[in-house]
Amino acid sequence: MKFEISPVFKNHKSAVIDLISNFESLTDSADSGSRNKIKNAVLNNTNLCIKAFKKPNAFNKIAYTFFRKSKAQRSFEYANRLLKLNILTPTPIAFFEFKKKGLIDKTFYISEQLDSDLTFRDLTQNLDYPDHENILRAFTRFTNKLHNKGVLFLDHSPGNTLIKKKMDSYDFYLVDLNRMKFGNLSFDARISNFKRLTIHASMIATMSDEMAKITSLSYKEIHTKMWAETQKFQKAYHKRRALKKKFKF
């Protein structure tokens, strides 16, 4: 077993390990899915979110054992890196890896459970959501902040940003962190990073307008690129779904 626990919970090492040992008996989270299982628990008066990643296939077992870090370890390390950059994410608590026959098998990531007011998905599903435009513009500024700090969140999609209302402003928290890149970002990389977020032309227009206001780039240049990237992503997404459906049956 390989693991790392946040210094804040070092004194609760045994209790944290027990949570993983008894994972199956914990309460299912409403966010638990078919690929990854998510459970909730309370430790030291802190609500926790415990994510068990889907077991890797044979190829990835070798890759995660010898060539790259597991999703759990990357999630833990990226969360700590984001916090050092003053980018919000639920507090990382620990990660665990278990091997079977010498290869990575089960992996877990533990973070603090964040009770958000909404996610970005709520904005895509309800264009009349209260204060919709202000939230969307604030989110656009947040994304630009990520890029200015050299963070490219590869899973920048509707369910992976939690939003909390704070007086007259909003805080944005990134989740599902295992796919990220860090470094200087080109214009194309920055605008392409919006492609997974929405299919709504009105939202693309608003985000393009806000980006034009906070950068030296023109609305036309930003909007043309953002809309083209969104359309290209949607076309590829639906093509993949059609192929999966075809081969499934």
JSON list of N, CA, C and O in Angstrom, two decimals, residues 30-67:
[
{"chain": "A", "resi": 30, "resn": "ALA", "atom": "N", "xyz": [-24.30, 11.18, -3.50]},
{"chain": "A", "resi": 30, "resn": "ALA", "atom": "CA", "xyz": [-25.24, 11.42, -4.61]},
{"chain": "A", "resi": 30, "resn": "ALA", "atom": "C", "xyz": [-24.49, 11.58, -5.92]},
{"chain": "A", "resi": 30, "resn": "ALA", "atom": "O", "xyz": [-25.06, 11.43, -7.00]},
{"chain": "A", "resi": 31, "resn": "ASP", "atom": "N", "xyz": [-23.19, 11.90, -5.84]},
{"chain": "A", "resi": 31, "resn": "ASP", "atom": "CA", "xyz": [-22.38, 12.13, -7.03]},
{"chain": "A", "resi": 31, "resn": "ASP", "atom": "C", "xyz": [-21.70, 10.86, -7.54]},
{"chain": "A", "resi": 31, "resn": "ASP", "atom": "O", "xyz": [-20.97, 10.90, -8.53]},
{"chain": "A", "resi": 32, "resn": "SER", "atom": "N", "xyz": [-21.93, 9.74, -6.86]},
{"chain": "A", "resi": 32, "resn": "SER", "atom": "CA", "xyz": [-21.29, 8.49, -7.27]},
{"chain": "A", "resi": 32, "resn": "SER", "atom": "C", "xyz": [-21.79, 8.07, -8.64]},
{"chain": "A", "resi": 32, "resn": "SER", "atom": "O", "xyz": [-22.98, 8.20, -8.95]},
{"chain": "A", "resi": 33, "resn": "GLY", "atom": "N", "xyz": [-20.87, 7.57, -9.48]},
{"chain": "A", "resi": 33, "resn": "GLY", "atom": "CA", "xyz": [-21.25, 7.21, -10.84]},
{"chain": "A", "resi": 33, "resn": "GLY", "atom": "C", "xyz": [-20.92, 5.78, -11.17]},
{"chain": "A", "resi": 33, "resn": "GLY", "atom": "O", "xyz": [-20.54, 4.99, -10.30]},
{"chain": "A", "resi": 34, "resn": "SER", "atom": "N", "xyz": [-21.06, 5.43, -12.44]},
{"chain": "A", "resi": 34, "resn": "SER", "atom": "CA", "xyz": [-20.82, 4.06, -12.88]},
{"chain": "A", "resi": 34, "resn": "SER", "atom": "C", "xyz": [-19.33, 3.75, -13.00]},
{"chain": "A", "resi": 34, "resn": "SER", "atom": "O", "xyz": [-18.90, 2.62, -12.82]},
{"chain": "A", "resi": 35, "resn": "ARG", "atom": "N", "xyz": [-18.54, 4.78, -13.32]},
{"chain": "A", "resi": 35, "resn": "ARG", "atom": "CA", "xyz": [-17.09, 4.56, -13.47]},
{"chain": "A", "resi": 35, "resn": "ARG", "atom": "C", "xyz": [-16.37, 4.62, -12.14]},
{"chain": "A", "resi": 35, "resn": "ARG", "atom": "O", "xyz": [-15.59, 3.74, -11.78]},
{"chain": "A", "resi": 36, "resn": "ASN", "atom": "N", "xyz": [-16.59, 5.71, -11.41]},
{"chain": "A", "resi": 36, "resn": "ASN", "atom": "CA", "xyz": [-15.91, 5.91, -10.13]},
{"chain": "A", "resi": 36, "resn": "ASN", "atom": "C", "xyz": [-16.94, 5.91, -9.01]},
{"chain": "A", "resi": 36, "resn": "ASN", "atom": "O", "xyz": [-18.01, 6.49, -9.14]},
{"chain": "A", "resi": 37, "resn": "LYS", "atom": "N", "xyz": [-16.59, 5.27, -7.91]},
{"chain": "A", "resi": 37, "resn": "LYS", "atom": "CA", "xyz": [-17.48, 5.26, -6.75]},
{"chain": "A", "resi": 37, "resn": "LYS", "atom": "C", "xyz": [-17.08, 6.37, -5.79]},
{"chain": "A", "resi": 37, "resn": "LYS", "atom": "O", "xyz": [-15.89, 6.58, -5.53]},
{"chain": "A", "resi": 38, "resn": "ILE", "atom": "N", "xyz": [-18.07, 7.08, -5.26]},
{"chain": "A", "resi": 38, "resn": "ILE", "atom": "CA", "xyz": [-17.81, 8.16, -4.31]},
{"chain": "A", "resi": 38, "resn": "ILE", "atom": "C", "xyz": [-18.61, 7.91, -3.04]},
{"chain": "A", "resi": 38, "resn": "ILE", "atom": "O", "xyz": [-19.81, 7.64, -3.10]},
{"chain": "A", "resi": 39, "resn": "LYS", "atom": "N", "xyz": [-17.93, 7.98, -1.91]},
{"chain": "A", "resi": 39, "resn": "LYS", "atom": "CA", "xyz": [-18.58, 7.78, -0.62]},
{"chain": "A", "resi": 39, "resn": "LYS", "atom": "C", "xyz": [-18.34, 9.01, 0.26]},
{"chain": "A", "resi": 39, "resn": "LYS", "atom": "O", "xyz": [-17.40, 9.78, 0.05]},
{"chain": "A", "resi": 40, "resn": "ASN", "atom": "N", "xyz": [-19.19, 9.16, 1.26]},
{"chain": "A", "resi": 40, "resn": "ASN", "atom": "CA", "xyz": [-19.05, 10.26, 2.21]},
{"chain": "A", "resi": 40, "resn": "ASN", "atom": "C", "xyz": [-18.80, 9.72, 3.61]},
{"chain": "A", "resi": 40, "resn": "ASN", "atom": "O", "xyz": [-19.26, 8.63, 3.97]},
{"chain": "A", "resi": 41, "resn": "ALA", "atom": "N", "xyz": [-18.05, 10.48, 4.39]},
{"chain": "A", "resi": 41, "resn": "ALA", "atom": "CA", "xyz": [-17.77, 10.11, 5.78]},
{"chain": "A", "resi": 41, "resn": "ALA", "atom": "C", "xyz": [-17.45, 11.38, 6.55]},
{"chain": "A", "resi": 41, "resn": "ALA", "atom": "O", "xyz": [-17.25, 12.45, 5.97]},
{"chain": "A", "resi": 42, "resn": "VAL", "atom": "N", "xyz": [-17.43, 11.25, 7.88]},
{"chain": "A", "resi": 42, "resn": "VAL", "atom": "CA", "xyz": [-17.08, 12.37, 8.75]},
{"chain": "A", "resi": 42, "resn": "VAL", "atom": "C", "xyz": [-15.90, 11.95, 9.61]},
{"chain": "A", "resi": 42, "resn": "VAL", "atom": "O", "xyz": [-15.90, 10.87, 10.20]},
{"chain": "A", "resi": 43, "resn": "LEU", "atom": "N", "xyz": [-14.88, 12.80, 9.66]},
{"chain": "A", "resi": 43, "resn": "LEU", "atom": "CA", "xyz": [-13.70, 12.52, 10.48]},
{"chain": "A", "resi": 43, "resn": "LEU", "atom": "C", "xyz": [-13.20, 13.83, 11.08]},
{"chain": "A", "resi": 43, "resn": "LEU", "atom": "O", "xyz": [-13.02, 14.81, 10.36]},
{"chain": "A", "resi": 44, "resn": "ASN", "atom": "N", "xyz": [-13.02, 13.83, 12.39]},
{"chain": "A", "resi": 44, "resn": "ASN", "atom": "CA", "xyz": [-12.54, 15.02, 13.09]},
{"chain": "A", "resi": 44, "resn": "ASN", "atom": "C", "xyz": [-13.43, 16.23, 12.78]},
{"chain": "A", "resi": 44, "resn": "ASN", "atom": "O", "xyz": [-12.95, 17.33, 12.53]},
{"chain": "A", "resi": 45, "resn": "ASN", "atom": "N", "xyz": [-14.75, 15.99, 12.78]},
{"chain": "A", "resi": 45, "resn": "ASN", "atom": "CA", "xyz": [-15.75, 17.03, 12.51]},
{"chain": "A", "resi": 45, "resn": "ASN", "atom": "C", "xyz": [-15.64, 17.62, 11.10]},
{"chain": "A", "resi": 45, "resn": "ASN", "atom": "O", "xyz": [-16.11, 18.74, 10.85]},
{"chain": "A", "resi": 46, "resn": "THR", "atom": "N", "xyz": [-15.01, 16.87, 10.21]},
{"chain": "A", "resi": 46, "resn": "THR", "atom": "CA", "xyz": [-14.87, 17.32, 8.82]},
{"chain": "A", "resi": 46, "resn": "THR", "atom": "C", "xyz": [-15.59, 16.35, 7.90]},
{"chain": "A", "resi": 46, "resn": "THR", "atom": "O", "xyz": [-15.38, 15.13, 7.97]},
{"chain": "A", "resi": 47, "resn": "ASN", "atom": "N", "xyz": [-16.46, 16.88, 7.05]},
{"chain": "A", "resi": 47, "resn": "ASN", "atom": "CA", "xyz": [-17.14, 16.04, 6.06]},
{"chain": "A", "resi": 47, "resn": "ASN", "atom": "C", "xyz": [-16.18, 15.71, 4.93]},
{"chain": "A", "resi": 47, "resn": "ASN", "atom": "O", "xyz": [-15.55, 16.61, 4.36]},
{"chain": "A", "resi": 48, "resn": "LEU", "atom": "N", "xyz": [-16.07, 14.43, 4.62]},
{"chain": "A", "resi": 48, "resn": "LEU", "atom": "CA", "xyz": [-15.11, 13.98, 3.63]},
{"chain": "A", "resi": 48, "resn": "LEU", "atom": "C", "xyz": [-15.79, 13.37, 2.41]},
{"chain": "A", "resi": 48, "resn": "LEU", "atom": "O", "xyz": [-16.87, 12.80, 2.51]},
{"chain": "A", "resi": 49, "resn": "CYS", "atom": "N", "xyz": [-15.11, 13.50, 1.29]},
{"chain": "A", "resi": 49, "resn": "CYS", "atom": "CA", "xyz": [-15.52, 12.87, 0.04]},
{"chain": "A", "resi": 49, "resn": "CYS", "atom": "C", "xyz": [-14.41, 11.88, -0.33]},
{"chain": "A", "resi": 49, "resn": "CYS", "atom": "O", "xyz": [-13.24, 12.27, -0.46]},
{"chain": "A", "resi": 50, "resn": "ILE", "atom": "N", "xyz": [-14.77, 10.61, -0.47]},
{"chain": "A", "resi": 50, "resn": "ILE", "atom": "CA", "xyz": [-13.79, 9.56, -0.76]},
{"chain": "A", "resi": 50, "resn": "ILE", "atom": "C", "xyz": [-14.10, 8.97, -2.13]},
{"chain": "A", "resi": 50, "resn": "ILE", "atom": "O", "xyz": [-15.16, 8.39, -2.34]},
{"chain": "A", "resi": 51, "resn": "LYS", "atom": "N", "xyz": [-13.16, 9.10, -3.04]},
{"chain": "A", "resi": 51, "resn": "LYS", "atom": "CA", "xyz": [-13.37, 8.67, -4.42]},
{"chain": "A", "resi": 51, "resn": "LYS", "atom": "C", "xyz": [-12.53, 7.44, -4.71]},
{"chain": "A", "resi": 51, "resn": "LYS", "atom": "O", "xyz": [-11.31, 7.45, -4.54]},
{"chain": "A", "resi": 52, "resn": "ALA", "atom": "N", "xyz": [-13.19, 6.37, -5.13]},
{"chain": "A", "resi": 52, "resn": "ALA", "atom": "CA", "xyz": [-12.50, 5.16, -5.58]},
{"chain": "A", "resi": 52, "resn": "ALA", "atom": "C", "xyz": [-12.52, 5.16, -7.10]},
{"chain": "A", "resi": 52, "resn": "ALA", "atom": "O", "xyz": [-13.59, 5.09, -7.72]},
{"chain": "A", "resi": 53, "resn": "PHE", "atom": "N", "xyz": [-11.36, 5.27, -7.70]},
{"chain": "A", "resi": 53, "resn": "PHE", "atom": "CA", "xyz": [-11.29, 5.30, -9.15]},
{"chain": "A", "resi": 53, "resn": "PHE", "atom": "C", "xyz": [-11.54, 3.91, -9.73]},
{"chain": "A", "resi": 53, "resn": "PHE", "atom": "O", "xyz": [-11.22, 2.89, -9.11]},
{"chain": "A", "resi": 54, "resn": "LYS", "atom": "N", "xyz": [-12.12, 3.89, -10.90]},
{"chain": "A", "resi": 54, "resn": "LYS", "atom": "CA", "xyz": [-12.33, 2.62, -11.59]},
{"chain": "A", "resi": 54, "resn": "LYS", "atom": "C", "xyz": [-10.99, 1.91, -11.78]},
{"chain": "A", "resi": 54, "resn": "LYS", "atom": "O", "xyz": [-9.98, 2.54, -12.08]},
{"chain": "A", "resi": 55, "resn": "LYS", "atom": "N", "xyz": [-10.99, 0.60, -11.59]},
{"chain": "A", "resi": 55, "resn": "LYS", "atom": "CA", "xyz": [-9.75, -0.15, -11.75]},
{"chain": "A", "resi": 55, "resn": "LYS", "atom": "C", "xyz": [-9.22, 0.03, -13.17]},
{"chain": "A", "resi": 55, "resn": "LYS", "atom": "O", "xyz": [-9.97, -0.07, -14.14]},
{"chain": "A", "resi": 56, "resn": "PRO", "atom": "N", "xyz": [-7.93, 0.31, -13.31]},
{"chain": "A", "resi": 56, "resn": "PRO", "atom": "CA", "xyz": [-7.37, 0.52, -14.65]},
{"chain": "A", "resi": 56, "resn": "PRO", "atom": "C", "xyz": [-7.33, -0.77, -15.46]},
{"chain": "A", "resi": 56, "resn": "PRO", "atom": "O", "xyz": [-7.28, -1.87, -14.89]},
{"chain": "A", "resi": 57, "resn": "ASN", "atom": "N", "xyz": [-7.37, -0.63, -16.78]},
{"chain": "A", "resi": 57, "resn": "ASN", "atom": "CA", "xyz": [-7.24, -1.81, -17.63]},
{"chain": "A", "resi": 57, "resn": "ASN", "atom": "C", "xyz": [-5.79, -2.30, -17.60]},
{"chain": "A", "resi": 57, "resn": "ASN", "atom": "O", "xyz": [-4.92, -1.68, -16.97]},
{"chain": "A", "resi": 58, "resn": "ALA", "atom": "N", "xyz": [-5.53, -3.40, -18.27]},
{"chain": "A", "resi": 58, "resn": "ALA", "atom": "CA", "xyz": [-4.20, -4.02, -18.20]},
{"chain": "A", "resi": 58, "resn": "ALA", "atom": "C", "xyz": [-3.09, -3.07, -18.64]},
{"chain": "A", "resi": 58, "resn": "ALA", "atom": "O", "xyz": [-2.03, -3.00, -18.01]},
{"chain": "A", "resi": 59, "resn": "PHE", "atom": "N", "xyz": [-3.35, -2.32, -19.71]},
{"chain": "A", "resi": 59, "resn": "PHE", "atom": "CA", "xyz": [-2.34, -1.38, -20.21]},
{"chain": "A", "resi": 59, "resn": "PHE", "atom": "C", "xyz": [-2.04, -0.30, -19.18]},
{"chain": "A", "resi": 59, "resn": "PHE", "atom": "O", "xyz": [-0.88, 0.01, -18.89]},
{"chain": "A", "resi": 60, "resn": "ASN", "atom": "N", "xyz": [-3.11, 0.29, -18.61]},
{"chain": "A", "resi": 60, "resn": "ASN", "atom": "CA", "xyz": [-2.92, 1.37, -17.65]},
{"chain": "A", "resi": 60, "resn": "ASN", "atom": "C", "xyz": [-2.35, 0.89, -16.32]},
{"chain": "A", "resi": 60, "resn": "ASN", "atom": "O", "xyz": [-1.68, 1.65, -15.62]},
{"chain": "A", "resi": 61, "resn": "LYS", "atom": "N", "xyz": [-2.60, -0.37, -15.97]},
{"chain": "A", "resi": 61, "resn": "LYS", "atom": "CA", "xyz": [-1.98, -0.90, -14.76]},
{"chain": "A", "resi": 61, "resn": "LYS", "atom": "C", "xyz": [-0.46, -0.84, -14.87]},
{"chain": "A", "resi": 61, "resn": "LYS", "atom": "O", "xyz": [0.23, -0.47, -13.92]},
{"chain": "A", "resi": 62, "resn": "ILE", "atom": "N", "xyz": [0.04, -1.18, -16.04]},
{"chain": "A", "resi": 62, "resn": "ILE", "atom": "CA", "xyz": [1.49, -1.12, -16.27]},
{"chain": "A", "resi": 62, "resn": "ILE", "atom": "C", "xyz": [1.95, 0.33, -16.30]},
{"chain": "A", "resi": 62, "resn": "ILE", "atom": "O", "xyz": [2.96, 0.70, -15.69]},
{"chain": "A", "resi": 63, "resn": "ALA", "atom": "N", "xyz": [1.18, 1.17, -17.00]},
{"chain": "A", "resi": 63, "resn": "ALA", "atom": "CA", "xyz": [1.55, 2.59, -17.13]},
{"chain": "A", "resi": 63, "resn": "ALA", "atom": "C", "xyz": [1.59, 3.27, -15.77]},
{"chain": "A", "resi": 63, "resn": "ALA", "atom": "O", "xyz": [2.56, 3.99, -15.44]},
{"chain": "A", "resi": 64, "resn": "TYR", "atom": "N", "xyz": [0.56, 3.06, -14.93]},
{"chain": "A", "resi": 64, "resn": "TYR", "atom": "CA", "xyz": [0.50, 3.71, -13.63]},
{"chain": "A", "resi": 64, "resn": "TYR", "atom": "C", "xyz": [1.52, 3.14, -12.65]},
{"chain": "A", "resi": 64, "resn": "TYR", "atom": "O", "xyz": [1.93, 3.81, -11.70]},
{"chain": "A", "resi": 65, "resn": "THR", "atom": "N", "xyz": [1.94, 1.92, -12.86]},
{"chain": "A", "resi": 65, "resn": "THR", "atom": "CA", "xyz": [2.92, 1.30, -11.97]},
{"chain": "A", "resi": 65, "resn": "THR", "atom": "C", "xyz": [4.34, 1.77, -12.28]},
{"chain": "A", "resi": 65, "resn": "THR", "atom": "O", "xyz": [5.13, 2.04, -11.37]},
{"chain": "A", "resi": 66, "resn": "PHE", "atom": "N", "xyz": [4.65, 1.91, -13.58]},
{"chain": "A", "resi": 66, "resn": "PHE", "atom": "CA", "xyz": [6.05, 2.14, -13.96]},
{"chain": "A", "resi": 66, "resn": "PHE", "atom": "C", "xyz": [6.33, 3.49, -14.64]},
{"chain": "A", "resi": 66, "resn": "PHE", "atom": "O", "xyz": [7.46, 3.97, -14.60]},
{"chain": "A", "resi": 67, "resn": "PHE", "atom": "N", "xyz": [5.31, 4.10, -15.27]},
{"chain": "A", "resi": 67, "resn": "PHE", "atom": "CA", "xyz": [5.62, 5.24, -16.13]},
{"chain": "A", "resi": 67, "resn": "PHE", "atom": "C", "xyz": [4.94, 6.56, -15.76]},
{"chain": "A", "resi": 67, "resn": "PHE", "atom": "O", "xyz": [5.44, 7.62, -16.12]}
]
